[in-house]
Amino acid sequence: MVVPESLRPRALRLLRLLGRPGFHLFLTGLLMVLGFVLAHRLSERSGREQLSALSTERLELYASNLAAELGRHASLPSLLAIAPTLQALMQAPDDPERRRAASHMLARVNVRAGTHQIFFATPQGQVLSASEPLAPPARLPEALAQGRSHFFAADPNTGSTDFYLLHPMRQASQAAGVIVVRFNLAPLEATWLDLGLRSQGERILVADDQDVVIMSSVQALKYAVLDHADPSRRQALQASARYPQAIGPDLDLPASLEVHQGLQVKLPLPGAKTMLAQQRQIVPLGLRLVALSDLTEVRQRAQLAAWGGAAFGASVGLLVLHLSSRRRALRQLTQAQADLRQAHAQLEQLVDSRTAELRQTNDALKTQIAQRLQTEGELLQASKLAVLGQMSAGLSHEVNQPLTALRALARNSMRLLEAGRQDAVAANLQIMDDMVERMSQITRQLKSFARKADEQVTSAVSLLDCVRNALLLLEHRSRALGLATEIDLPPGLRVRAEANRLEQVLVNLFGNAIDAMQHEAERRLRVRAVAQDAGQRVLVQVQDCGPGVGEADLARLFEPFFTTKPAGEGLGLGLVISAKIVHEFGGTLRAEKLAQGMSFEFDLAVESWTAVPETHDV
């Protein structure tokens, strides 16, 4: 289709508008509102029609039930009118025997018929004989004067509704009396009350010719006025003595209600809901049968249908949005592929140039890494030599003292040999052997500590042996200070580490602890192991009872070249190198300030573990 030149700008603006996500969101919202409103109206109309049809059927059922109940004894008064006993009583109304006989006969019929009361009265309403000694209703003279064949009246004792059937008896074409059959509608009303309690969605009202509710499935609505009663009418109804209690509230229902479609009404009562009202006229009895159906369920279904319509509208809108987005995405993908091909060509050129630069940078980086590793190794070895240098004075004393003793013992042995004291010479030789073994052990440990370790190799080493070797190197210092050492380690505990580097960590930690306790009255060093992760790892703790460090210095302990020792007594690299070694073992070195002293701890992987630890005091 060819668009005219004058309409192309508008068409382009419309296409841009249709391609915007905001327009599709607006369209989706509009479809949701339309779906919500249409589905709500259609569902509510359909539900109201279904409820109206169902209520109409029930209304017919109630009307038939009520008419059947009231017509069940319709022929009883006319049958009693031809009874000889009542005919005889009509001939002599003042005869006591005939009255008694008529009362007995009426009582038998009353029991068999299941009525409430049967009596025979004069045209003026005076009762001559009755099946039950009950007072006649106040409406009887009025009904006789109006020539009624039936009427409703309320029982003043129970408040229930009674229905009266009247049949006149004539003699010589003149009224000689009337037969009245009375039966109570309480059982039928009780059935309706039970229905009202079980079904809160429907109310049944029966109103008399004065539009006053005389029967109801809701007790609170009994004796209410269907329409509206002004004060004068309400006073007249109350004075008529037709109702045993005060007239109830006005329900404000219209005088005529649609039978099939019904009318939505709301009773003027607290908490009342909108209901569908329908009525059925029972003309022979002068009654109005009104059914009130609750619309709550209809409205709930309408709400659900409305949300369903909104969901359908949203689905349509989202589908349109998806198609539009897909079309836009395909267009963008095509453009992106073209841009990608162009960018790929440019990128190949850039990659070639950058690859050459990266190769040069990589070679330089490898050189720097090799230099850094060499520097770290030299720094580690220098740290060891620095520790050995600090220990040199004490170690020379450790060696010189046994040498002096050996010289003295050798000279003494020569004199003892000349004197022929062989036992004393043997004892001196044993002492000399022990001293030589001790010096050999110290020199071996120094050689092992001073050699360079292979940083890449770890094996299962005995933690207790490493602790003892480290203490041996520092024995001259600990003995000079009178240091008490407590070792709380299982003898069978073997960890994944390299023995020489682990001993270097322990020497650094033990040396720092000895330095911290030089001026303390109590000097105690404690080494303990705590199991972690169900015995898979072990936490090694080195604790002293020195003065500790301040909070500001605690955070800087592992900084290079930071030390709390006086100038010339430390480089500030011991803890840094120790932390690096522990990290290479897969653990972390930490410091914690105790109530008295410091605690340095690090964790290692366990190779094997003896459950029962042994405590050693050195």
Coordinates of C-alpha atoms in Angstrom, one line a residue:
M1 CA 0.0 0.0 0.0
V2 CA 1.4 3.4 -1.1
V3 CA 1.1 6.2 1.6
P4 CA 0.5 9.6 0.1
E5 CA 3.3 12.1 0.6
S6 CA 1.2 14.4 2.8
L7 CA 0.4 11.6 5.2
R8 CA 3.9 10.1 5.6
P9 CA 4.9 12.3 8.6
R10 CA 1.8 11.3 10.5
A11 CA 2.3 7.7 9.5
L12 CA 5.9 7.8 10.8
R13 CA 4.8 9.4 14.1
L14 CA 2.1 6.7 14.5
L15 CA 4.6 4.0 13.8
R16 CA 7.1 5.5 16.4
L17 CA 4.2 5.7 18.8
L18 CA 3.2 2.1 18.3
G19 CA 6.8 1.0 18.8
R20 CA 7.1 2.6 22.2
P21 CA 6.8 0.3 25.2
G22 CA 4.8 3.0 27.1
F23 CA 2.0 2.8 24.4
H24 CA 1.8 -0.9 24.8
L25 CA 1.6 -0.7 28.6
F26 CA -1.2 1.9 28.2
L27 CA -3.0 -0.4 25.8
T28 CA -2.6 -3.3 28.2
G29 CA -4.0 -1.3 31.0
L30 CA -7.0 -0.2 28.9
L31 CA -7.7 -3.8 27.9
M32 CA -7.5 -4.8 31.5
V33 CA -10.1 -2.1 32.5
L34 CA -12.4 -3.0 29.6
G35 CA -12.1 -6.8 30.4
F36 CA -12.7 -6.1 34.1
V37 CA -15.9 -3.9 33.5
L38 CA -17.4 -6.1 30.8
A39 CA -16.8 -9.4 32.6
H40 CA -18.2 -7.9 35.8
R41 CA -21.4 -6.7 34.2
L42 CA -22.0 -9.8 32.2
S43 CA -21.3 -12.1 35.1
E44 CA -23.4 -10.0 37.5
R45 CA -26.3 -9.9 35.0
S46 CA -26.1 -13.7 34.4
G47 CA -25.8 -14.5 38.1
R48 CA -28.8 -12.2 38.9
E49 CA -30.9 -13.9 36.2
Q50 CA -30.0 -17.3 37.5
L51 CA -30.7 -16.3 41.1
S52 CA -34.0 -14.7 40.0
A53 CA -35.1 -17.9 38.3
L54 CA -34.1 -20.1 41.2
S55 CA -35.8 -17.7 43.6
T56 CA -39.0 -17.8 41.5
E57 CA -39.1 -21.5 41.6
R58 CA -38.6 -21.5 45.4
L59 CA -41.3 -18.8 45.8
E60 CA -43.8 -20.9 43.9
L61 CA -42.8 -23.9 46.1
Y62 CA -43.3 -21.9 49.3
A63 CA -46.7 -20.5 48.0
S64 CA -47.9 -24.0 47.1
N65 CA -46.7 -25.3 50.5
L66 CA -48.5 -22.5 52.3
A67 CA -51.7 -22.8 50.2
A68 CA -51.7 -26.6 50.8
E69 CA -51.2 -26.2 54.6
L70 CA -54.1 -23.6 54.8
G71 CA -56.4 -25.6 52.5
R72 CA -55.9 -28.9 54.3
H73 CA -58.8 -28.3 56.6
A74 CA -60.9 -26.2 54.3
S75 CA -63.8 -28.7 54.1
L76 CA -63.8 -29.5 57.9
P77 CA -66.2 -26.6 58.9
S78 CA -68.8 -27.6 56.2
L79 CA -68.7 -31.2 57.3
L80 CA -69.2 -30.2 61.0
A81 CA -72.2 -28.1 59.9
I82 CA -74.3 -31.1 59.1
A83 CA -73.4 -33.0 62.3
P84 CA -76.6 -33.8 64.3
T85 CA -75.1 -32.7 67.6
L86 CA -74.4 -29.2 66.3
Q87 CA -77.8 -29.1 64.6
A88 CA -79.5 -30.0 67.9
L89 CA -77.4 -27.3 69.7
M90 CA -78.5 -24.8 67.1
Q91 CA -82.2 -25.7 67.9
A92 CA -81.6 -25.1 71.7
P93 CA -78.5 -22.9 72.2
D94 CA -79.1 -22.6 76.0
D95 CA -79.4 -26.3 76.8
P96 CA -76.4 -27.3 78.9
E97 CA -76.5 -30.9 78.0
R98 CA -76.5 -30.2 74.3
R99 CA -73.6 -27.8 74.8
R100 CA -71.6 -30.4 76.7
A101 CA -72.4 -33.1 74.0
A102 CA -71.3 -30.7 71.2
S103 CA -68.1 -29.8 73.1
H104 CA -67.2 -33.6 73.5
M105 CA -67.9 -34.1 69.8
L106 CA -65.7 -31.1 68.8
A107 CA -62.9 -32.3 71.0
R108 CA -62.8 -35.7 69.3
V109 CA -62.8 -34.1 65.9
N110 CA -60.1 -31.7 67.0
V111 CA -57.8 -34.5 68.1
R112 CA -58.3 -36.5 65.0
A113 CA -58.0 -33.6 62.6
G114 CA -54.9 -32.3 64.3
T115 CA -56.3 -28.8 64.6
H116 CA -55.7 -26.4 67.5
Q117 CA -59.3 -25.6 68.4
I118 CA -62.9 -26.0 67.1
F119 CA -65.7 -24.1 68.5
F120 CA -69.3 -23.1 67.7
A121 CA -70.4 -19.4 68.3
T122 CA -73.4 -17.2 68.0
P123 CA -73.6 -14.7 65.1
Q124 CA -72.4 -12.1 67.7
G125 CA -69.3 -14.1 68.5
Q126 CA -70.4 -15.7 71.8
V127 CA -68.9 -19.3 72.1
L128 CA -71.5 -21.9 72.9
S129 CA -69.3 -25.0 72.8
A130 CA -65.6 -25.6 72.1
S131 CA -63.1 -28.4 71.9
E132 CA -60.6 -26.5 74.1
P133 CA -61.4 -23.9 76.8
L134 CA -59.5 -21.1 74.9
A135 CA -60.7 -17.5 74.5
P136 CA -61.9 -16.6 71.1
P137 CA -59.8 -14.2 69.0
A138 CA -60.5 -10.5 69.3
R139 CA -61.0 -10.3 65.5
L140 CA -63.9 -12.8 65.5
P141 CA -66.8 -10.2 65.8
E142 CA -65.1 -8.1 63.1
A143 CA -64.8 -11.1 60.8
L144 CA -68.4 -12.2 61.4
A145 CA -69.6 -8.7 60.7
Q146 CA -67.6 -8.6 57.4
G147 CA -68.9 -12.1 56.4
R148 CA -65.3 -13.5 56.1
S149 CA -64.7 -17.2 55.5
H150 CA -61.2 -17.1 57.0
F151 CA -58.8 -14.7 58.7
F152 CA -55.4 -14.6 60.4
A153 CA -54.8 -13.7 64.0
A154 CA -51.9 -13.8 66.3
D155 CA -51.8 -16.0 69.4
P156 CA -51.4 -13.6 72.3
N157 CA -49.7 -16.3 74.4
T158 CA -47.1 -17.6 72.0
G159 CA -46.9 -14.9 69.4
S160 CA -47.3 -17.4 66.6
T161 CA -49.8 -17.0 63.8
D162 CA -53.2 -18.8 63.8
F163 CA -55.4 -19.4 60.8
Y164 CA -59.2 -19.4 61.3
L165 CA -61.8 -21.1 59.0
L166 CA -65.4 -19.9 59.4
H167 CA -68.6 -21.6 58.2
P168 CA -72.0 -20.0 59.0
M169 CA -75.0 -22.1 60.0
R170 CA -78.4 -20.9 59.0
Q171 CA -81.9 -21.6 60.2
A172 CA -84.9 -20.4 58.2
S173 CA -82.6 -18.5 55.9
Q174 CA -81.2 -16.6 58.9
A175 CA -77.8 -16.8 60.6
A176 CA -78.0 -19.0 63.6
G177 CA -74.4 -19.5 64.4
V178 CA -70.9 -20.1 63.0
I179 CA -68.4 -23.0 63.2
V180 CA -64.8 -21.9 63.6
V181 CA -61.8 -24.1 63.0
R182 CA -58.5 -22.8 64.3
F183 CA -55.1 -24.3 63.6
N184 CA -51.6 -23.0 64.3
L185 CA -49.0 -22.2 61.7
A186 CA -46.1 -22.5 64.1
P187 CA -44.7 -25.8 62.7
L188 CA -44.6 -24.4 59.2
E189 CA -43.0 -21.2 60.5
A190 CA -40.5 -23.3 62.5
T191 CA -39.5 -25.0 59.2
W192 CA -38.9 -21.6 57.6
L193 CA -36.9 -20.4 60.7
D194 CA -34.7 -23.5 60.4
L195 CA -34.2 -22.8 56.7
G196 CA -33.3 -19.2 57.5
L197 CA -30.7 -20.4 60.0
R198 CA -29.2 -22.9 57.6
S199 CA -29.3 -20.7 54.5
Q200 CA -28.3 -17.1 55.2
G201 CA -28.8 -16.2 51.5
E202 CA -32.6 -16.3 51.4
R203 CA -35.4 -14.7 53.5
I204 CA -39.1 -15.6 53.3
L205 CA -41.8 -13.0 54.4
V206 CA -45.6 -13.5 54.4
A207 CA -47.6 -10.3 54.8
D208 CA -51.4 -10.0 55.4
D209 CA -53.8 -7.6 53.8
Q210 CA -52.3 -4.7 55.9
D211 CA -48.8 -5.4 54.6
V212 CA -47.7 -6.5 58.0
V213 CA -45.4 -9.5 58.1
I214 CA -47.2 -12.3 60.0
M215 CA -44.8 -15.1 59.1
S216 CA -41.1 -15.0 58.4
S217 CA -38.0 -17.2 58.2
V218 CA -36.2 -14.4 60.2
Q219 CA -37.7 -13.8 63.6
A220 CA -36.4 -10.2 63.8
L221 CA -38.6 -9.3 60.7
K222 CA -41.8 -10.6 62.1
Y223 CA -44.6 -7.9 62.4
A224 CA -42.5 -5.5 60.3
V225 CA -44.3 -3.3 57.7
L226 CA -43.4 -4.2 54.1
D227 CA -43.8 -0.6 52.8
H228 CA -43.9 2.5 55.0
A229 CA -46.3 3.2 57.8
D230 CA -46.8 6.8 59.0
P231 CA -47.5 7.4 62.7
S232 CA -51.2 7.4 62.3
R233 CA -51.3 4.2 60.4
R234 CA -48.9 2.6 62.8
Q235 CA -51.1 3.6 65.7
A236 CA -54.2 2.2 63.9
L237 CA -52.4 -1.1 63.3
Q238 CA -51.4 -1.3 66.9
A239 CA -54.9 -0.5 68.1
S240 CA -56.5 -3.2 65.9
A241 CA -55.4 -5.9 68.4
R242 CA -54.5 -8.1 65.4
Y243 CA -50.8 -8.4 66.5
P244 CA -49.6 -9.5 69.9
Q245 CA -46.6 -7.1 70.0
A246 CA -45.5 -3.8 68.7
I247 CA -45.3 -3.2 65.0
G248 CA -41.8 -3.7 63.7
P249 CA -39.7 -1.4 61.5
D250 CA -40.6 -0.2 58.0
L251 CA -38.9 -2.3 55.2
D252 CA -39.7 0.2 52.5
L253 CA -40.4 -2.4 49.9
P254 CA -42.4 -1.2 46.8
A255 CA -46.0 -2.2 46.7
S256 CA -45.5 -4.3 43.5
L257 CA -42.4 -6.3 42.8
E258 CA -41.5 -8.0 39.6
V259 CA -42.1 -11.7 39.8
H260 CA -39.4 -13.0 37.5
Q261 CA -36.7 -10.3 37.3
G262 CA -37.0 -9.0 40.8
L263 CA -35.8 -5.7 42.2
Q264 CA -32.6 -4.9 44.1
V265 CA -33.5 -3.5 47.5
K266 CA -31.6 -2.8 50.8
L267 CA -33.6 -3.1 54.0
P268 CA -33.2 -0.1 56.3
L269 CA -31.7 -2.3 59.1
P270 CA -28.2 -2.2 60.6
G271 CA -25.7 -4.3 58.6
A272 CA -28.3 -5.0 55.9
K273 CA -27.0 -6.1 52.5
T274 CA -28.4 -5.4 49.0
M275 CA -30.8 -8.2 48.2
L276 CA -33.0 -9.3 45.3
A277 CA -36.7 -9.0 46.2
Q278 CA -39.5 -10.9 44.5
Q279 CA -43.1 -11.5 45.5
R280 CA -46.0 -13.9 44.9
Q281 CA -49.6 -12.9 45.5
I282 CA -51.9 -15.5 47.1
V283 CA -55.2 -13.7 46.2
P284 CA -57.7 -16.1 47.8
L285 CA -56.0 -15.7 51.1
G286 CA -55.1 -12.0 50.7
L287 CA -51.4 -12.7 51.3
R288 CA -48.2 -11.5 49.8
L289 CA -45.3 -13.9 49.8
V290 CA -42.0 -12.1 49.5
A291 CA -38.6 -13.7 48.9
L292 CA -35.3 -11.8 49.6
S293 CA -32.2 -13.4 48.0
D294 CA -28.7 -12.4 49.0
L295 CA -26.6 -11.1 46.1
T296 CA -23.3 -11.5 47.9
E297 CA -22.4 -14.8 46.1
V298 CA -23.5 -13.3 42.8
R299 CA -21.2 -10.3 43.3
Q300 CA -18.3 -12.5 44.4
R301 CA -18.6 -14.5 41.3
A302 CA -18.8 -11.2 39.3
Q303 CA -15.6 -10.1 41.0
L304 CA -13.8 -13.3 40.1
A305 CA -15.1 -13.0 36.5
A306 CA -14.0 -9.4 36.5
W307 CA -10.5 -10.3 37.5
G308 CA -10.5 -13.1 34.9
G309 CA -11.6 -10.5 32.3
A310 CA -8.8 -8.2 33.5
A311 CA -6.3 -11.1 33.2
F312 CA -7.6 -11.9 29.7
G313 CA -7.2 -8.2 28.7
A314 CA -3.7 -8.2 30.2
S315 CA -2.8 -11.4 28.3
V316 CA -3.9 -9.8 25.0
G317 CA -2.0 -6.6 25.8
L318 CA 1.1 -8.5 26.8
L319 CA 0.8 -10.7 23.6
V320 CA 0.7 -7.5 21.5
L321 CA 3.7 -6.2 23.5
H322 CA 5.6 -9.4 23.0
L323 CA 5.0 -9.4 19.2
S324 CA 6.0 -5.8 19.0
S325 CA 9.1 -6.4 21.1
R326 CA 10.0 -9.4 19.1
R327 CA 9.7 -7.4 15.9
R328 CA 11.8 -4.6 17.3
A329 CA 14.3 -7.2 18.7
L330 CA 14.6 -8.8 15.2
R331 CA 15.2 -5.5 13.7
Q332 CA 17.8 -4.6 16.3
L333 CA 19.4 -8.0 15.9
T334 CA 19.8 -7.5 12.2
Q335 CA 21.3 -4.1 12.8
A336 CA 23.5 -5.6 15.5
Q337 CA 24.8 -8.3 13.3
A338 CA 25.8 -5.7 10.7
D339 CA 27.5 -3.7 13.4
L340 CA 29.1 -6.8 14.8
R341 CA 30.7 -7.7 11.5
Q342 CA 32.1 -4.3 11.2
A343 CA 33.3 -4.3 14.8
H344 CA 34.8 -7.8 14.3
A345 CA 37.0 -6.5 11.5
Q346 CA 38.1 -3.6 13.6
L347 CA 38.6 -5.9 16.6
E348 CA 40.9 -8.2 14.7
Q349 CA 43.2 -5.4 13.9
L350 CA 43.1 -4.2 17.5
V351 CA 43.7 -7.7 18.8
D352 CA 46.8 -8.1 16.6
S353 CA 48.3 -4.9 17.9
R354 CA 47.3 -5.5 21.5
T355 CA 48.6 -9.1 21.4
A356 CA 52.1 -7.9 20.7
E357 CA 51.9 -5.4 23.6
L358 CA 50.4 -8.1 25.9
R359 CA 53.2 -10.5 25.0
Q360 CA 55.8 -7.9 26.0
T361 CA 53.9 -7.1 29.2
N362 CA 53.6 -10.8 30.0
D363 CA 57.3 -11.3 29.6
A364 CA 58.0 -8.4 31.9
L365 CA 55.5 -9.7 34.4
K366 CA 57.1 -13.1 34.5
T367 CA 60.5 -11.5 35.1
Q368 CA 59.0 -9.4 38.0
I369 CA 57.3 -12.5 39.5
A370 CA 60.6 -14.5 39.4
Q371 CA 62.4 -11.5 41.0
R372 CA 59.7 -11.3 43.7
L373 CA 59.9 -15.0 44.5
Q374 CA 63.7 -14.8 44.7
T375 CA 63.4 -11.7 46.9
E376 CA 60.8 -13.4 49.2
G377 CA 63.1 -16.5 49.5
E378 CA 66.1 -14.3 50.3
L379 CA 64.0 -12.3 52.8
L380 CA 62.8 -15.5 54.5
Q381 CA 66.4 -16.8 54.7
A382 CA 67.5 -13.4 56.0
S383 CA 64.9 -13.6 58.7
K384 CA 66.2 -16.9 59.8
L385 CA 69.8 -15.6 59.9
A386 CA 68.6 -12.6 61.8
V387 CA 67.0 -14.9 64.4
L388 CA 70.3 -16.9 64.5
G389 CA 72.2 -13.7 64.9
Q390 CA 70.0 -12.7 67.8
M391 CA 70.6 -16.1 69.4
S392 CA 74.4 -16.2 68.7
A393 CA 75.5 -14.9 72.0
G394 CA 73.4 -17.3 74.0
L395 CA 74.4 -20.2 71.7
S396 CA 78.1 -19.4 72.1
H397 CA 77.6 -19.6 75.8
E398 CA 75.7 -22.9 75.4
V399 CA 78.8 -24.3 73.5
N400 CA 81.6 -22.7 75.5
Q401 CA 80.3 -24.0 78.8
P402 CA 80.3 -27.7 77.8
L403 CA 83.8 -27.2 76.2
T404 CA 85.2 -25.8 79.5
A405 CA 83.6 -28.7 81.4
L406 CA 85.1 -31.2 78.9
R407 CA 88.6 -29.7 79.3
A408 CA 88.3 -30.0 83.1
L409 CA 86.9 -33.5 83.0
A410 CA 89.7 -34.6 80.6
R411 CA 92.4 -33.3 82.9
N412 CA 90.7 -34.9 85.9
S413 CA 90.4 -38.2 84.0
M414 CA 94.1 -38.2 83.3
R415 CA 95.0 -37.8 87.0
L416 CA 92.4 -40.5 87.9
L417 CA 93.9 -42.8 85.3
E418 CA 97.4 -42.4 86.8
A419 CA 95.9 -43.1 90.2
G420 CA 94.3 -46.3 88.8
R421 CA 90.7 -45.2 89.5
Q422 CA 89.0 -46.8 86.5
D423 CA 85.4 -46.4 87.7
A424 CA 85.8 -42.6 88.2
V425 CA 87.4 -42.3 84.7
A426 CA 84.4 -44.2 83.2
A427 CA 82.0 -41.9 84.9
N428 CA 83.8 -38.8 83.6
L429 CA 83.8 -40.3 80.1
Q430 CA 80.0 -40.8 80.3
I431 CA 79.5 -37.2 81.3
M432 CA 81.8 -36.0 78.5
D433 CA 79.8 -38.1 76.0
D434 CA 76.5 -36.6 77.2
M435 CA 77.9 -33.1 76.8
V436 CA 79.2 -33.8 73.3
E437 CA 75.8 -35.3 72.3
R438 CA 74.0 -32.1 73.6
M439 CA 76.4 -29.9 71.6
S440 CA 75.8 -32.1 68.5
Q441 CA 72.1 -31.8 68.9
I442 CA 72.2 -28.0 69.1
T443 CA 74.5 -27.8 66.1
R444 CA 72.3 -30.1 64.0
Q445 CA 69.2 -28.1 64.9
L446 CA 71.0 -24.9 63.9
K447 CA 72.0 -26.4 60.6
S448 CA 68.5 -27.6 59.9
F449 CA 67.0 -24.2 60.8
A450 CA 69.5 -22.3 58.7
R451 CA 69.1 -24.3 55.5
K452 CA 66.6 -23.1 52.8
A453 CA 63.3 -25.0 52.8
D454 CA 61.4 -26.2 49.7
E455 CA 58.3 -24.0 49.9
Q456 CA 56.3 -26.2 47.5
V457 CA 56.7 -29.5 49.5
T458 CA 54.4 -30.3 52.4
S459 CA 54.2 -33.6 54.3
A460 CA 52.9 -35.1 57.5
V461 CA 55.0 -33.7 60.4
S462 CA 54.8 -34.1 64.1
L463 CA 53.6 -30.9 65.7
L464 CA 55.1 -31.8 69.1
D465 CA 58.6 -32.4 67.5
C466 CA 58.4 -29.0 65.8
V467 CA 57.5 -27.3 69.0
R468 CA 60.4 -29.1 70.9
N469 CA 62.9 -28.2 68.2
A470 CA 61.9 -24.5 68.3
L471 CA 62.1 -24.5 72.1
L472 CA 65.6 -26.1 71.9
L473 CA 66.8 -23.2 69.8
L474 CA 65.5 -20.8 72.4
E475 CA 66.5 -22.9 75.4
H476 CA 69.3 -20.6 76.5
R477 CA 67.0 -17.6 76.6
S478 CA 64.1 -19.4 78.4
R479 CA 66.5 -20.9 81.0
A480 CA 68.1 -17.5 81.6
L481 CA 64.6 -16.0 82.3
G482 CA 63.4 -19.0 84.3
L483 CA 60.5 -19.4 81.8
A484 CA 57.9 -22.1 82.6
T485 CA 56.7 -23.7 79.4
E486 CA 53.4 -25.7 79.2
I487 CA 52.9 -27.9 76.1
D488 CA 49.4 -29.2 75.7
L489 CA 49.7 -31.3 72.5
P490 CA 48.8 -34.9 71.6
P491 CA 52.0 -36.8 70.9
G492 CA 50.4 -38.5 67.9
L493 CA 49.2 -35.2 66.2
R494 CA 50.6 -34.9 62.7
V495 CA 49.8 -31.9 60.5
R496 CA 50.2 -31.1 56.8
A497 CA 53.2 -28.6 56.7
E498 CA 56.9 -28.3 56.0
A499 CA 58.9 -29.0 59.2
N500 CA 61.6 -26.3 58.7
R501 CA 59.2 -23.5 57.9
L502 CA 56.8 -24.5 60.6
E503 CA 59.7 -24.4 63.1
Q504 CA 60.5 -20.9 61.8
V505 CA 56.9 -19.8 62.6
L506 CA 57.1 -21.2 66.1
V507 CA 60.6 -19.7 66.7
N508 CA 59.2 -16.3 65.8
L509 CA 56.1 -16.6 68.0
F510 CA 58.1 -18.1 70.9
G511 CA 60.8 -15.4 70.6
N512 CA 58.2 -12.6 70.6
A513 CA 56.6 -14.2 73.7
I514 CA 60.0 -14.3 75.5
D515 CA 60.7 -10.7 74.6
A516 CA 57.3 -9.6 75.9
M517 CA 57.8 -11.4 79.3
Q518 CA 61.3 -10.2 80.1
H519 CA 60.2 -7.7 82.7
E520 CA 57.3 -9.7 84.1
A521 CA 57.3 -11.4 87.5
E522 CA 55.5 -14.5 86.1
R523 CA 56.9 -15.9 82.9
R524 CA 54.8 -18.7 81.5
L525 CA 54.5 -19.8 77.8
R526 CA 51.7 -22.1 76.8
V527 CA 51.3 -24.1 73.6
R528 CA 48.0 -25.9 73.1
A529 CA 46.0 -27.5 70.2
V530 CA 42.2 -27.4 69.8
A531 CA 40.3 -29.6 67.3
Q532 CA 38.2 -28.0 64.7
D533 CA 35.8 -29.3 61.9
A534 CA 35.3 -32.7 63.6
G535 CA 39.0 -33.3 63.8
Q536 CA 39.8 -32.3 60.2
R537 CA 41.8 -29.2 61.3
V538 CA 43.6 -28.1 64.4
L539 CA 44.0 -24.7 66.0
V540 CA 47.5 -24.1 67.4
Q541 CA 47.6 -21.4 70.2
V542 CA 50.8 -19.8 71.6
Q543 CA 49.9 -17.8 74.7
D544 CA 52.1 -15.6 77.0
C545 CA 51.5 -13.6 80.2
G546 CA 53.2 -10.4 79.1
P547 CA 51.7 -6.9 79.0
G548 CA 50.2 -7.3 75.6
V549 CA 49.7 -4.5 73.0
G550 CA 47.3 -1.7 72.7
E551 CA 44.2 -1.7 70.5
A552 CA 45.8 0.7 68.0
D553 CA 48.9 -1.5 67.6
L554 CA 46.9 -4.8 67.5
A555 CA 45.5 -3.9 64.1
R556 CA 49.0 -3.2 62.7
L557 CA 50.8 -6.3 64.0
F558 CA 51.0 -7.9 60.6
E559 CA 52.1 -4.8 58.7
P560 CA 55.7 -5.0 57.2
F561 CA 58.4 -3.3 59.3
F562 CA 56.0 -2.5 62.1
T563 CA 57.4 -3.5 65.5
T564 CA 56.7 -2.6 69.2
K565 CA 60.3 -3.5 70.2
P566 CA 63.0 -0.9 70.9
A567 CA 65.1 0.3 67.9
G568 CA 67.7 -2.2 66.9
E569 CA 66.0 -5.3 68.4
G570 CA 63.6 -6.1 65.5
L571 CA 62.9 -5.5 61.8
G572 CA 59.1 -5.9 62.0
L573 CA 59.1 -8.8 59.5
G574 CA 58.8 -11.8 61.7
L575 CA 55.0 -11.9 62.0
V576 CA 54.6 -10.9 58.3
I577 CA 56.8 -13.8 57.2
S578 CA 55.1 -16.2 59.7
A579 CA 51.6 -15.2 58.4
K580 CA 52.8 -15.8 54.8
I581 CA 54.1 -19.3 55.7
V582 CA 50.9 -20.2 57.5
H583 CA 48.8 -19.0 54.5
E584 CA 50.9 -21.3 52.2
F585 CA 50.0 -24.1 54.6
G586 CA 46.3 -23.3 54.1
G587 CA 45.7 -21.5 57.4
T588 CA 45.5 -18.1 58.9
L589 CA 47.7 -16.5 61.6
R590 CA 45.7 -14.3 64.0
A591 CA 46.4 -12.3 67.2
E592 CA 44.1 -11.8 70.1
K593 CA 44.6 -9.8 73.3
L594 CA 43.9 -11.8 76.5
A595 CA 43.1 -10.5 80.0
Q596 CA 46.8 -10.9 80.7
G597 CA 49.1 -11.3 77.7
M598 CA 48.6 -12.2 74.1
S599 CA 47.5 -15.2 72.1
F600 CA 48.7 -16.0 68.6
E601 CA 46.9 -18.8 66.8
F602 CA 46.9 -20.5 63.5
D603 CA 45.0 -23.4 62.0
L604 CA 46.5 -26.4 60.0
A605 CA 45.1 -29.5 58.3
V606 CA 45.3 -32.7 60.3
E607 CA 47.0 -35.7 58.9
S608 CA 46.4 -38.0 61.9
W609 CA 45.2 -37.4 65.5
T610 CA 45.4 -38.9 68.9
A611 CA 42.2 -38.3 70.9
V612 CA 43.8 -38.1 74.4
P613 CA 46.3 -35.2 74.7
E614 CA 49.3 -35.2 77.0
T615 CA 50.4 -32.2 79.0
H616 CA 54.2 -31.5 79.3
D617 CA 55.7 -28.8 81.6
V618 CA 59.2 -27.8 80.7

